[in-house]
Amino acid sequence: MLNNFFIPTYKRHDAQITFSNLPKSWQDRTFLVVQRDEQHLYNDYPHIVLPDDITKVPEKREWIAKQNLDKRFGVFDDDLKFFKTRMINDDYEKSKIKMEDKDFDDLEEVLCNWMDEGIVFCGMDVTSNIPDREKEYKEITRQWSNFFFDGPNFPANELDWTSIRYAEDFHVTLQLFKMGYKNRLSNKYRVDPGPVQSGGGLTDERTIQAHNESMRKLAEAHPGLVALYEKETTAGEWKNTAKIAANISWKKAFKDANSTTLESFF
Protein backbone atom coordinates (compact mmCIF):
# COMPACT_ATOMS: atom_id res chain seq x y z
CA MET A 1 0.00 0.00 0.00
CA LEU A 2 0.93 3.67 -0.19
CA ASN A 3 1.78 4.91 3.28
CA ASN A 4 1.09 8.64 3.00
CA PHE A 5 0.25 11.51 0.69
CA PHE A 6 1.55 15.07 1.01
CA ILE A 7 0.19 18.33 -0.38
CA PRO A 8 2.54 21.32 -0.13
CA THR A 9 0.28 24.37 -0.07
CA TYR A 10 0.53 28.13 0.35
CA LYS A 11 -2.04 30.94 0.15
CA ARG A 12 -4.85 28.51 -0.64
CA HIS A 13 -6.34 27.83 2.79
CA ASP A 14 -9.79 28.80 1.52
CA ALA A 15 -9.82 26.20 -1.29
CA GLN A 16 -8.01 22.92 -0.76
CA ILE A 17 -9.03 21.44 -4.09
CA THR A 18 -6.80 18.36 -4.12
CA PHE A 19 -7.62 17.31 -0.55
CA SER A 20 -11.36 17.73 -1.10
CA ASN A 21 -11.21 15.54 -4.22
CA LEU A 22 -9.51 12.62 -2.47
CA PRO A 23 -11.57 9.76 -1.03
CA LYS A 24 -11.66 9.43 2.75
CA SER A 25 -9.37 6.37 2.58
CA TRP A 26 -6.70 8.64 1.09
CA GLN A 27 -7.54 11.72 3.15
CA ASP A 28 -6.88 9.69 6.29
CA ARG A 29 -3.28 9.25 5.10
CA THR A 30 -2.83 12.79 3.74
CA PHE A 31 -1.06 15.78 5.25
CA LEU A 32 -1.01 19.36 4.05
CA VAL A 33 2.56 20.66 4.27
CA VAL A 34 2.42 24.28 5.40
CA GLN A 35 4.65 27.15 6.40
CA ARG A 36 4.67 28.21 10.03
CA ASP A 37 3.16 31.62 9.28
CA GLU A 38 0.05 29.86 7.90
CA GLN A 39 -0.18 27.01 10.40
CA HIS A 40 -3.16 28.59 12.20
CA LEU A 41 -5.18 28.52 8.97
CA TYR A 42 -5.13 24.73 8.72
CA ASN A 43 -6.51 23.61 12.06
CA ASP A 44 -9.31 21.78 10.23
CA TYR A 45 -6.86 19.70 8.18
CA PRO A 46 -4.18 17.17 9.08
CA HIS A 47 -0.99 19.10 8.49
CA ILE A 48 2.77 19.18 8.97
CA VAL A 49 4.68 22.40 9.59
CA LEU A 50 7.84 22.99 7.59
CA PRO A 51 11.11 24.18 9.14
CA ASP A 52 11.19 27.98 9.19
CA ASP A 53 13.93 28.25 6.58
CA ILE A 54 12.03 26.25 3.92
CA THR A 55 9.72 28.49 1.91
CA LYS A 56 10.30 27.64 -1.76
CA VAL A 57 8.54 24.82 -3.62
CA PRO A 58 11.67 22.87 -4.67
CA GLU A 59 12.95 22.96 -1.07
CA LYS A 60 9.59 21.71 0.17
CA ARG A 61 9.63 18.79 -2.27
CA GLU A 62 13.17 17.90 -1.27
CA TRP A 63 12.30 18.05 2.43
CA ILE A 64 9.22 15.83 1.98
CA ALA A 65 11.17 13.25 -0.04
CA LYS A 66 14.07 13.04 2.38
CA GLN A 67 11.74 12.73 5.38
CA ASN A 68 9.96 9.72 3.88
CA LEU A 69 12.60 7.44 2.40
CA ASP A 70 11.24 4.53 4.43
CA LYS A 71 7.78 4.83 2.82
CA ARG A 72 5.88 4.61 -0.40
CA PHE A 73 4.25 8.01 -0.72
CA GLY A 74 2.65 10.56 -3.03
CA VAL A 75 3.17 14.30 -3.44
CA PHE A 76 0.43 16.43 -5.05
CA ASP A 77 -0.04 19.98 -6.18
CA ASP A 78 -2.86 21.54 -4.17
CA ASP A 79 -5.27 22.25 -7.04
CA LEU A 80 -5.88 18.87 -8.69
CA LYS A 81 -9.05 17.19 -9.88
CA PHE A 82 -9.05 13.45 -10.57
CA PHE A 83 -10.65 11.74 -13.56
CA LYS A 84 -11.02 8.31 -15.15
CA THR A 85 -10.62 8.05 -18.92
CA ARG A 86 -12.54 5.48 -20.96
CA MET A 87 -10.10 2.89 -22.29
CA ILE A 88 -10.67 0.75 -25.37
CA ASN A 89 -12.18 -2.20 -23.46
CA ASP A 90 -14.18 -0.29 -20.84
CA ASP A 91 -17.94 -0.67 -20.84
CA TYR A 92 -18.89 2.80 -19.65
CA GLU A 93 -19.79 5.42 -22.25
CA LYS A 94 -18.33 8.69 -20.99
CA SER A 95 -14.76 9.43 -21.94
CA LYS A 96 -13.97 11.48 -18.82
CA ILE A 97 -15.66 10.93 -15.48
CA LYS A 98 -14.80 11.89 -11.94
CA MET A 99 -12.90 9.18 -10.07
CA GLU A 100 -14.83 7.31 -7.39
CA ASP A 101 -13.51 5.58 -4.26
CA LYS A 102 -13.13 2.25 -6.05
CA ASP A 103 -11.06 3.94 -8.76
CA PHE A 104 -8.60 5.24 -6.18
CA ASP A 105 -8.37 1.73 -4.74
CA ASP A 106 -7.59 0.35 -8.19
CA LEU A 107 -5.06 3.13 -8.85
CA GLU A 108 -3.27 2.40 -5.58
CA GLU A 109 -2.96 -1.29 -6.48
CA VAL A 110 -1.62 -0.37 -9.93
CA LEU A 111 0.97 2.06 -8.54
CA CYS A 112 2.20 -0.44 -5.95
CA ASN A 113 2.48 -3.16 -8.59
CA TRP A 114 4.61 -0.83 -10.70
CA MET A 115 6.86 -0.15 -7.72
CA ASP A 116 7.16 -3.90 -7.15
CA GLU A 117 8.43 -4.09 -10.74
CA GLY A 118 11.17 -1.56 -9.97
CA ILE A 119 9.56 1.74 -11.02
CA VAL A 120 10.74 4.19 -8.34
CA PHE A 121 8.59 7.15 -9.43
CA CYS A 122 5.27 7.16 -11.22
CA GLY A 123 1.96 8.99 -11.44
CA MET A 124 -1.04 9.99 -13.49
CA ASP A 125 -0.97 11.75 -16.83
CA VAL A 126 -2.68 15.14 -17.17
CA THR A 127 -6.04 15.49 -18.88
CA SER A 128 -4.69 17.98 -21.42
CA ASN A 129 -2.71 15.17 -23.09
CA ILE A 130 -4.44 12.86 -25.55
CA PRO A 131 -4.45 9.38 -23.98
CA ASP A 132 -3.52 6.16 -25.71
CA ARG A 133 -6.72 4.27 -24.90
CA GLU A 134 -5.19 0.90 -25.80
CA LYS A 135 -2.35 1.08 -23.29
CA GLU A 136 -2.54 1.17 -19.51
CA TYR A 137 0.41 3.51 -19.20
CA LYS A 138 3.13 5.52 -20.88
CA GLU A 139 6.79 5.53 -19.85
CA ILE A 140 9.81 7.87 -19.87
CA THR A 141 7.80 11.03 -20.36
CA ARG A 142 7.01 14.43 -18.89
CA GLN A 143 5.66 14.32 -15.35
CA TRP A 144 4.34 17.12 -13.19
CA SER A 145 1.70 18.00 -10.57
CA ASN A 146 1.59 14.50 -9.04
CA PHE A 147 4.33 12.05 -8.08
CA PHE A 148 4.37 8.71 -6.27
CA PHE A 149 7.72 7.53 -4.91
CA ASP A 150 9.05 4.17 -3.78
CA GLY A 151 10.99 5.77 -0.93
CA PRO A 152 13.35 2.91 0.00
CA ASN A 153 14.58 2.69 -3.60
CA PHE A 154 14.29 6.34 -4.62
CA PRO A 155 17.65 8.22 -4.88
CA ALA A 156 16.46 11.43 -3.19
CA ASN A 157 19.87 12.23 -1.74
CA GLU A 158 21.56 12.09 -5.15
CA LEU A 159 19.39 14.76 -6.79
CA ASP A 160 19.67 18.51 -7.19
CA TRP A 161 16.21 19.66 -6.15
CA THR A 162 16.60 23.39 -5.68
CA SER A 163 18.69 25.11 -8.36
CA ILE A 164 15.83 25.61 -10.86
CA ARG A 165 12.94 27.13 -8.99
CA TYR A 166 10.03 27.12 -11.45
CA ALA A 167 10.91 24.05 -13.53
CA GLU A 168 11.75 21.76 -10.63
CA ASP A 169 9.56 18.84 -11.76
CA PHE A 170 11.21 18.74 -15.19
CA HIS A 171 14.69 19.15 -13.70
CA VAL A 172 14.25 16.28 -11.24
CA THR A 173 12.64 14.04 -13.86
CA LEU A 174 15.48 14.61 -16.33
CA GLN A 175 18.07 13.87 -13.66
CA LEU A 176 16.37 10.58 -12.87
CA PHE A 177 16.25 9.58 -16.54
CA LYS A 178 19.94 10.44 -16.89
CA MET A 179 20.62 8.18 -13.89
CA GLY A 180 18.85 5.29 -15.66
CA TYR A 181 15.49 5.39 -13.84
CA LYS A 182 12.28 5.47 -15.87
CA ASN A 183 8.87 6.74 -14.82
CA ARG A 184 5.42 5.41 -15.63
CA LEU A 185 2.16 7.39 -15.96
CA SER A 186 -1.37 6.02 -16.01
CA ASN A 187 -3.36 6.66 -19.17
CA LYS A 188 -6.61 5.66 -17.48
CA TYR A 189 -6.37 7.62 -14.23
CA ARG A 190 -5.54 11.25 -14.83
CA VAL A 191 -5.40 14.66 -13.17
CA ASP A 192 -6.58 18.09 -14.22
CA PRO A 193 -4.14 20.63 -12.72
CA GLY A 194 -6.00 23.64 -14.07
CA PRO A 195 -4.37 26.47 -16.05
CA VAL A 196 -0.94 27.83 -15.18
CA GLN A 197 -1.13 30.99 -13.05
CA SER A 198 -4.77 30.40 -12.12
CA GLY A 199 -4.63 32.42 -8.89
CA GLY A 200 -3.45 31.72 -5.35
CA GLY A 201 -0.37 29.72 -4.48
CA LEU A 202 2.82 31.28 -5.81
CA THR A 203 1.22 33.32 -8.59
CA ASP A 204 2.25 36.60 -6.96
CA GLU A 205 5.96 35.78 -7.17
CA ARG A 206 6.11 33.45 -10.16
CA THR A 207 6.30 36.14 -12.81
CA ILE A 208 6.67 35.33 -16.47
CA GLN A 209 10.22 36.70 -16.25
CA ALA A 210 11.03 34.26 -13.42
CA HIS A 211 9.45 31.42 -15.38
CA ASN A 212 11.48 32.25 -18.47
CA GLU A 213 14.70 32.41 -16.48
CA SER A 214 13.99 28.97 -15.01
CA MET A 215 13.48 27.53 -18.48
CA ARG A 216 16.81 28.98 -19.60
CA LYS A 217 18.49 27.39 -16.58
CA LEU A 218 16.83 24.07 -17.41
CA ALA A 219 18.33 24.17 -20.92
CA GLU A 220 21.76 25.01 -19.49
CA ALA A 221 21.56 22.16 -16.97
CA HIS A 222 20.62 19.58 -19.61
CA PRO A 223 22.46 20.46 -22.85
CA GLY A 224 21.25 18.66 -25.93
CA LEU A 225 17.98 17.64 -24.25
CA VAL A 226 16.05 20.92 -23.88
CA ALA A 227 15.17 23.07 -26.92
CA LEU A 228 13.54 26.39 -26.01
CA TYR A 229 10.92 28.26 -28.01
CA GLU A 230 8.25 30.91 -27.42
CA LYS A 231 4.52 30.17 -27.25
CA GLU A 232 1.44 32.17 -26.39
CA THR A 233 -0.34 31.21 -23.15
CA THR A 234 -4.05 30.58 -23.68
CA ALA A 235 -5.41 30.56 -20.10
CA GLY A 236 -4.74 31.83 -16.58
CA GLU A 237 -3.17 35.15 -15.60
CA TRP A 238 -0.65 34.91 -18.45
CA LYS A 239 -3.31 34.53 -21.12
CA ASN A 240 -2.28 36.05 -24.47
CA THR A 241 1.29 36.49 -23.25
CA ALA A 242 4.32 34.92 -24.92
CA LYS A 243 6.38 32.71 -22.62
CA ILE A 244 9.35 30.41 -23.05
CA ALA A 245 8.45 26.73 -23.43
CA ALA A 246 10.58 23.72 -24.25
CA ASN A 247 10.72 20.62 -26.37
CA ILE A 248 12.41 18.09 -24.08
CA SER A 249 13.98 14.85 -25.27
CA TRP A 250 12.88 12.69 -22.34
CA LYS A 251 13.56 9.34 -23.97
CA LYS A 252 16.96 10.46 -25.27
CA ALA A 253 17.99 11.30 -21.69
CA PHE A 254 17.09 7.76 -20.60
CA LYS A 255 18.57 6.11 -23.70
CA ASP A 256 21.86 7.98 -23.34
CA ALA A 257 22.09 6.93 -19.69
CA ASN A 258 21.63 3.28 -20.54
CA SER A 259 24.02 3.49 -23.50
CA THR A 260 26.68 4.91 -21.17
CA THR A 261 26.05 2.09 -18.68
CA LEU A 262 26.48 -0.56 -21.38
CA GLU A 263 29.65 1.08 -22.68
CA SER A 264 31.07 1.10 -19.16
CA PHE A 265 30.19 -2.58 -18.74
CA PHE A 266 31.98 -3.65 -21.91
mmCIF file of C-alpha atoms in Angstrom:
data_model
loop_
_atom_site.group_PDB
_atom_site.id
_atom_site.type_symbol
_atom_site.label_atom_id
_atom_site.label_comp_id
_atom_site.label_asym_id
_atom_site.label_seq_id
_atom_site.Cartn_x
_atom_site.Cartn_y
_atom_site.Cartn_z
ATOM 1 C CA MET A 1 0.000 0.000 0.000
ATOM 2 C CA LEU A 2 0.926 3.668 -0.193
ATOM 3 C CA ASN A 3 1.781 4.912 3.283
ATOM 4 C CA ASN A 4 1.091 8.638 3.001
ATOM 5 C CA PHE A 5 0.250 11.511 0.686
ATOM 6 C CA PHE A 6 1.553 15.073 1.012
ATOM 7 C CA ILE A 7 0.188 18.328 -0.385
ATOM 8 C CA PRO A 8 2.536 21.322 -0.126
ATOM 9 C CA THR A 9 0.284 24.368 -0.065
ATOM 10 C CA TYR A 10 0.530 28.134 0.349
ATOM 11 C CA LYS A 11 -2.045 30.944 0.151
ATOM 12 C CA ARG A 12 -4.851 28.512 -0.635
ATOM 13 C CA HIS A 13 -6.335 27.830 2.793
ATOM 14 C CA ASP A 14 -9.794 28.802 1.516
ATOM 15 C CA ALA A 15 -9.820 26.201 -1.293
ATOM 16 C CA GLN A 16 -8.011 22.918 -0.758
ATOM 17 C CA ILE A 17 -9.028 21.443 -4.091
ATOM 18 C CA THR A 18 -6.802 18.357 -4.115
ATOM 19 C CA PHE A 19 -7.618 17.309 -0.554
ATOM 20 C CA SER A 20 -11.364 17.726 -1.096
ATOM 21 C CA ASN A 21 -11.209 15.543 -4.222
ATOM 22 C CA LEU A 22 -9.507 12.618 -2.472
ATOM 23 C CA PRO A 23 -11.573 9.759 -1.025
ATOM 24 C CA LYS A 24 -11.655 9.428 2.749
ATOM 25 C CA SER A 25 -9.373 6.375 2.584
ATOM 26 C CA TRP A 26 -6.704 8.638 1.087
ATOM 27 C CA GLN A 27 -7.539 11.723 3.154
ATOM 28 C CA ASP A 28 -6.884 9.686 6.292
ATOM 29 C CA ARG A 29 -3.278 9.254 5.100
ATOM 30 C CA THR A 30 -2.833 12.786 3.737
ATOM 31 C CA PHE A 31 -1.060 15.782 5.247
ATOM 32 C CA LEU A 32 -1.008 19.356 4.049
ATOM 33 C CA VAL A 33 2.564 20.658 4.267
ATOM 34 C CA VAL A 34 2.417 24.279 5.397
ATOM 35 C CA GLN A 35 4.654 27.146 6.398
ATOM 36 C CA ARG A 36 4.669 28.215 10.027
ATOM 37 C CA ASP A 37 3.160 31.625 9.282
ATOM 38 C CA GLU A 38 0.052 29.862 7.899
ATOM 39 C CA GLN A 39 -0.179 27.015 10.402
ATOM 40 C CA HIS A 40 -3.158 28.587 12.198
ATOM 41 C CA LEU A 41 -5.178 28.523 8.971
ATOM 42 C CA TYR A 42 -5.130 24.730 8.717
ATOM 43 C CA ASN A 43 -6.508 23.606 12.057
ATOM 44 C CA ASP A 44 -9.310 21.782 10.230
ATOM 45 C CA TYR A 45 -6.855 19.705 8.179
ATOM 46 C CA PRO A 46 -4.178 17.169 9.081
ATOM 47 C CA HIS A 47 -0.987 19.099 8.486
ATOM 48 C CA ILE A 48 2.772 19.184 8.965
ATOM 49 C CA VAL A 49 4.683 22.401 9.585
ATOM 50 C CA LEU A 50 7.843 22.988 7.586
ATOM 51 C CA PRO A 51 11.110 24.183 9.142
ATOM 52 C CA ASP A 52 11.188 27.982 9.194
ATOM 53 C CA ASP A 53 13.931 28.246 6.579
ATOM 54 C CA ILE A 54 12.031 26.249 3.924
ATOM 55 C CA THR A 55 9.720 28.489 1.907
ATOM 56 C CA LYS A 56 10.302 27.637 -1.764
ATOM 57 C CA VAL A 57 8.544 24.819 -3.623
ATOM 58 C CA PRO A 58 11.672 22.871 -4.672
ATOM 59 C CA GLU A 59 12.950 22.957 -1.074
ATOM 60 C CA LYS A 60 9.589 21.709 0.171
ATOM 61 C CA ARG A 61 9.626 18.788 -2.268
ATOM 62 C CA GLU A 62 13.172 17.903 -1.268
ATOM 63 C CA TRP A 63 12.299 18.052 2.432
ATOM 64 C CA ILE A 64 9.223 15.829 1.977
ATOM 65 C CA ALA A 65 11.166 13.251 -0.044
ATOM 66 C CA LYS A 66 14.070 13.039 2.378
ATOM 67 C CA GLN A 67 11.742 12.728 5.375
ATOM 68 C CA ASN A 68 9.955 9.720 3.878
ATOM 69 C CA LEU A 69 12.601 7.444 2.398
ATOM 70 C CA ASP A 70 11.238 4.534 4.434
ATOM 71 C CA LYS A 71 7.777 4.835 2.816
ATOM 72 C CA ARG A 72 5.875 4.611 -0.405
ATOM 73 C CA PHE A 73 4.249 8.015 -0.720
ATOM 74 C CA GLY A 74 2.646 10.557 -3.032
ATOM 75 C CA VAL A 75 3.166 14.303 -3.442
ATOM 76 C CA PHE A 76 0.428 16.426 -5.050
ATOM 77 C CA ASP A 77 -0.036 19.984 -6.184
ATOM 78 C CA ASP A 78 -2.857 21.544 -4.167
ATOM 79 C CA ASP A 79 -5.269 22.255 -7.039
ATOM 80 C CA LEU A 80 -5.878 18.871 -8.694
ATOM 81 C CA LYS A 81 -9.054 17.193 -9.879
ATOM 82 C CA PHE A 82 -9.051 13.450 -10.569
ATOM 83 C CA PHE A 83 -10.651 11.738 -13.564
ATOM 84 C CA LYS A 84 -11.023 8.311 -15.147
ATOM 85 C CA THR A 85 -10.624 8.047 -18.921
ATOM 86 C CA ARG A 86 -12.538 5.478 -20.958
ATOM 87 C CA MET A 87 -10.104 2.886 -22.289
ATOM 88 C CA ILE A 88 -10.671 0.750 -25.374
ATOM 89 C CA ASN A 89 -12.181 -2.200 -23.463
ATOM 90 C CA ASP A 90 -14.182 -0.293 -20.843
ATOM 91 C CA ASP A 91 -17.939 -0.671 -20.841
ATOM 92 C CA TYR A 92 -18.892 2.804 -19.646
ATOM 93 C CA GLU A 93 -19.791 5.425 -22.246
ATOM 94 C CA LYS A 94 -18.329 8.686 -20.990
ATOM 95 C CA SER A 95 -14.758 9.431 -21.939
ATOM 96 C CA LYS A 96 -13.969 11.478 -18.819
ATOM 97 C CA ILE A 97 -15.662 10.930 -15.479
ATOM 98 C CA LYS A 98 -14.796 11.886 -11.936
ATOM 99 C CA MET A 99 -12.898 9.179 -10.069
ATOM 100 C CA GLU A 100 -14.828 7.309 -7.394
ATOM 101 C CA ASP A 101 -13.515 5.575 -4.260
ATOM 102 C CA LYS A 102 -13.126 2.246 -6.049
ATOM 103 C CA ASP A 103 -11.062 3.937 -8.763
ATOM 104 C CA PHE A 104 -8.603 5.243 -6.180
ATOM 105 C CA ASP A 105 -8.374 1.725 -4.736
ATOM 106 C CA ASP A 106 -7.591 0.354 -8.189
ATOM 107 C CA LEU A 107 -5.061 3.131 -8.846
ATOM 108 C CA GLU A 108 -3.267 2.395 -5.581
ATOM 109 C CA GLU A 109 -2.961 -1.286 -6.480
ATOM 110 C CA VAL A 110 -1.625 -0.374 -9.932
ATOM 111 C CA LEU A 111 0.966 2.057 -8.541
ATOM 112 C CA CYS A 112 2.200 -0.435 -5.949
ATOM 113 C CA ASN A 113 2.484 -3.163 -8.586
ATOM 114 C CA TRP A 114 4.608 -0.833 -10.695
ATOM 115 C CA MET A 115 6.856 -0.151 -7.717
ATOM 116 C CA ASP A 116 7.157 -3.901 -7.149
ATOM 117 C CA GLU A 117 8.429 -4.090 -10.739
ATOM 118 C CA GLY A 118 11.166 -1.559 -9.972
ATOM 119 C CA ILE A 119 9.555 1.743 -11.018
ATOM 120 C CA VAL A 120 10.742 4.191 -8.335
ATOM 121 C CA PHE A 121 8.589 7.148 -9.432
ATOM 122 C CA CYS A 122 5.268 7.159 -11.216
ATOM 123 C CA GLY A 123 1.963 8.992 -11.436
ATOM 124 C CA MET A 124 -1.045 9.994 -13.491
ATOM 125 C CA ASP A 125 -0.965 11.752 -16.828
ATOM 126 C CA VAL A 126 -2.684 15.138 -17.167
ATOM 127 C CA THR A 127 -6.044 15.486 -18.880
ATOM 128 C CA SER A 128 -4.688 17.979 -21.418
ATOM 129 C CA ASN A 129 -2.711 15.173 -23.092
ATOM 130 C CA ILE A 130 -4.435 12.863 -25.552
ATOM 131 C CA PRO A 131 -4.454 9.377 -23.979
ATOM 132 C CA ASP A 132 -3.523 6.158 -25.707
ATOM 133 C CA ARG A 133 -6.722 4.266 -24.898
ATOM 134 C CA GLU A 134 -5.190 0.899 -25.801
ATOM 135 C CA LYS A 135 -2.348 1.084 -23.290
ATOM 136 C CA GLU A 136 -2.544 1.169 -19.515
ATOM 137 C CA TYR A 137 0.409 3.510 -19.201
ATOM 138 C CA LYS A 138 3.135 5.524 -20.885
ATOM 139 C CA GLU A 139 6.794 5.530 -19.852
ATOM 140 C CA ILE A 140 9.813 7.875 -19.870
ATOM 141 C CA THR A 141 7.802 11.028 -20.356
ATOM 142 C CA ARG A 142 7.015 14.433 -18.888
ATOM 143 C CA GLN A 143 5.658 14.325 -15.354
ATOM 144 C CA TRP A 144 4.339 17.121 -13.192
ATOM 145 C CA SER A 145 1.700 18.000 -10.569
ATOM 146 C CA ASN A 146 1.589 14.496 -9.036
ATOM 147 C CA PHE A 147 4.334 12.049 -8.079
ATOM 148 C CA PHE A 148 4.374 8.706 -6.273
ATOM 149 C CA PHE A 149 7.724 7.531 -4.915
ATOM 150 C CA ASP A 150 9.049 4.170 -3.777
ATOM 151 C CA GLY A 151 10.994 5.772 -0.931
ATOM 152 C CA PRO A 152 13.350 2.908 0.002
ATOM 153 C CA ASN A 153 14.584 2.695 -3.596
ATOM 154 C CA PHE A 154 14.294 6.344 -4.616
ATOM 155 C CA PRO A 155 17.653 8.221 -4.880
ATOM 156 C CA ALA A 156 16.464 11.432 -3.193
ATOM 157 C CA ASN A 157 19.867 12.230 -1.739
ATOM 158 C CA GLU A 158 21.560 12.094 -5.149
ATOM 159 C CA LEU A 159 19.386 14.761 -6.794
ATOM 160 C CA ASP A 160 19.674 18.509 -7.186
ATOM 161 C CA TRP A 161 16.212 19.661 -6.147
ATOM 162 C CA THR A 162 16.597 23.388 -5.683
ATOM 163 C CA SER A 163 18.688 25.113 -8.363
ATOM 164 C CA ILE A 164 15.829 25.610 -10.861
ATOM 165 C CA ARG A 165 12.940 27.134 -8.994
ATOM 166 C CA TYR A 166 10.032 27.120 -11.452
ATOM 167 C CA ALA A 167 10.912 24.054 -13.529
ATOM 168 C CA GLU A 168 11.746 21.763 -10.631
ATOM 169 C CA ASP A 169 9.562 18.843 -11.760
ATOM 170 C CA PHE A 170 11.209 18.741 -15.189
ATOM 171 C CA HIS A 171 14.689 19.152 -13.698
ATOM 172 C CA VAL A 172 14.253 16.282 -11.240
ATOM 173 C CA THR A 173 12.644 14.038 -13.864
ATOM 174 C CA LEU A 174 15.484 14.613 -16.335
ATOM 175 C CA GLN A 175 18.066 13.872 -13.664
ATOM 176 C CA LEU A 176 16.370 10.576 -12.872
ATOM 177 C CA PHE A 177 16.245 9.583 -16.539
ATOM 178 C CA LYS A 178 19.943 10.443 -16.888
ATOM 179 C CA MET A 179 20.619 8.178 -13.890
ATOM 180 C CA GLY A 180 18.847 5.293 -15.659
ATOM 181 C CA TYR A 181 15.494 5.392 -13.837
ATOM 182 C CA LYS A 182 12.284 5.475 -15.874
ATOM 183 C CA ASN A 183 8.874 6.736 -14.817
ATOM 184 C CA ARG A 184 5.418 5.414 -15.632
ATOM 185 C CA LEU A 185 2.159 7.391 -15.956
ATOM 186 C CA SER A 186 -1.367 6.021 -16.005
ATOM 187 C CA ASN A 187 -3.358 6.659 -19.173
ATOM 188 C CA LYS A 188 -6.606 5.663 -17.478
ATOM 189 C CA TYR A 189 -6.374 7.617 -14.233
ATOM 190 C CA ARG A 190 -5.543 11.246 -14.831
ATOM 191 C CA VAL A 191 -5.402 14.660 -13.168
ATOM 192 C CA ASP A 192 -6.580 18.088 -14.224
ATOM 193 C CA PRO A 193 -4.136 20.627 -12.720
ATOM 194 C CA GLY A 194 -6.002 23.637 -14.074
ATOM 195 C CA PRO A 195 -4.372 26.470 -16.048
ATOM 196 C CA VAL A 196 -0.940 27.834 -15.179
ATOM 197 C CA GLN A 197 -1.133 30.986 -13.048
ATOM 198 C CA SER A 198 -4.772 30.396 -12.116
ATOM 199 C CA GLY A 199 -4.627 32.416 -8.893
ATOM 200 C CA GLY A 200 -3.449 31.717 -5.348
ATOM 201 C CA GLY A 201 -0.366 29.720 -4.482
ATOM 202 C CA LEU A 202 2.817 31.281 -5.808
ATOM 203 C CA THR A 203 1.222 33.318 -8.594
ATOM 204 C CA ASP A 204 2.254 36.598 -6.956
ATOM 205 C CA GLU A 205 5.960 35.781 -7.169
ATOM 206 C CA ARG A 206 6.107 33.450 -10.157
ATOM 207 C CA THR A 207 6.300 36.136 -12.808
ATOM 208 C CA ILE A 208 6.667 35.329 -16.467
ATOM 209 C CA GLN A 209 10.215 36.700 -16.247
ATOM 210 C CA ALA A 210 11.027 34.257 -13.420
ATOM 211 C CA HIS A 211 9.451 31.416 -15.376
ATOM 212 C CA ASN A 212 11.481 32.248 -18.471
ATOM 213 C CA GLU A 213 14.704 32.408 -16.480
ATOM 214 C CA SER A 214 13.987 28.971 -15.010
ATOM 215 C CA MET A 215 13.479 27.534 -18.482
ATOM 216 C CA ARG A 216 16.806 28.976 -19.604
ATOM 217 C CA LYS A 217 18.491 27.386 -16.583
ATOM 218 C CA LEU A 218 16.829 24.065 -17.413
ATOM 219 C CA ALA A 219 18.327 24.167 -20.916
ATOM 220 C CA GLU A 220 21.756 25.011 -19.486
ATOM 221 C CA ALA A 221 21.564 22.157 -16.966
ATOM 222 C CA HIS A 222 20.619 19.579 -19.615
ATOM 223 C CA PRO A 223 22.457 20.458 -22.848
ATOM 224 C CA GLY A 224 21.246 18.659 -25.933
ATOM 225 C CA LEU A 225 17.983 17.644 -24.246
ATOM 226 C CA VAL A 226 16.048 20.919 -23.883
ATOM 227 C CA ALA A 227 15.170 23.070 -26.922
ATOM 228 C CA LEU A 228 13.543 26.387 -26.015
ATOM 229 C CA TYR A 229 10.922 28.264 -28.012
ATOM 230 C CA GLU A 230 8.245 30.912 -27.417
ATOM 231 C CA LYS A 231 4.520 30.174 -27.254
ATOM 232 C CA GLU A 232 1.437 32.167 -26.388
ATOM 233 C CA THR A 233 -0.338 31.214 -23.152
ATOM 234 C CA THR A 234 -4.054 30.578 -23.685
ATOM 235 C CA ALA A 235 -5.411 30.560 -20.100
ATOM 236 C CA GLY A 236 -4.738 31.827 -16.578
ATOM 237 C CA GLU A 237 -3.170 35.147 -15.598
ATOM 238 C CA TRP A 238 -0.650 34.908 -18.451
ATOM 239 C CA LYS A 239 -3.305 34.529 -21.121
ATOM 240 C CA ASN A 240 -2.284 36.045 -24.474
ATOM 241 C CA THR A 241 1.286 36.494 -23.246
ATOM 242 C CA ALA A 242 4.315 34.917 -24.916
ATOM 243 C CA LYS A 243 6.379 32.706 -22.617
ATOM 244 C CA ILE A 244 9.350 30.407 -23.054
ATOM 245 C CA ALA A 245 8.448 26.727 -23.431
ATOM 246 C CA ALA A 246 10.583 23.723 -24.251
ATOM 247 C CA ASN A 247 10.721 20.616 -26.371
ATOM 248 C CA ILE A 248 12.409 18.093 -24.083
ATOM 249 C CA SER A 249 13.977 14.855 -25.272
ATOM 250 C CA TRP A 250 12.884 12.693 -22.345
ATOM 251 C CA LYS A 251 13.557 9.342 -23.973
ATOM 252 C CA LYS A 252 16.963 10.459 -25.265
ATOM 253 C CA ALA A 253 17.988 11.303 -21.693
ATOM 254 C CA PHE A 254 17.092 7.760 -20.599
ATOM 255 C CA LYS A 255 18.568 6.107 -23.702
ATOM 256 C CA ASP A 256 21.856 7.978 -23.345
ATOM 257 C CA ALA A 257 22.089 6.927 -19.691
ATOM 258 C CA ASN A 258 21.628 3.276 -20.540
ATOM 259 C CA SER A 259 24.022 3.485 -23.497
ATOM 260 C CA THR A 260 26.681 4.908 -21.172
ATOM 261 C CA THR A 261 26.051 2.089 -18.684
ATOM 262 C CA LEU A 262 26.483 -0.557 -21.377
ATOM 263 C CA GLU A 263 29.654 1.082 -22.684
ATOM 264 C CA SER A 264 31.072 1.097 -19.155
ATOM 265 C CA PHE A 265 30.189 -2.575 -18.740
ATOM 266 C CA PHE A 266 31.984 -3.653 -21.911
#
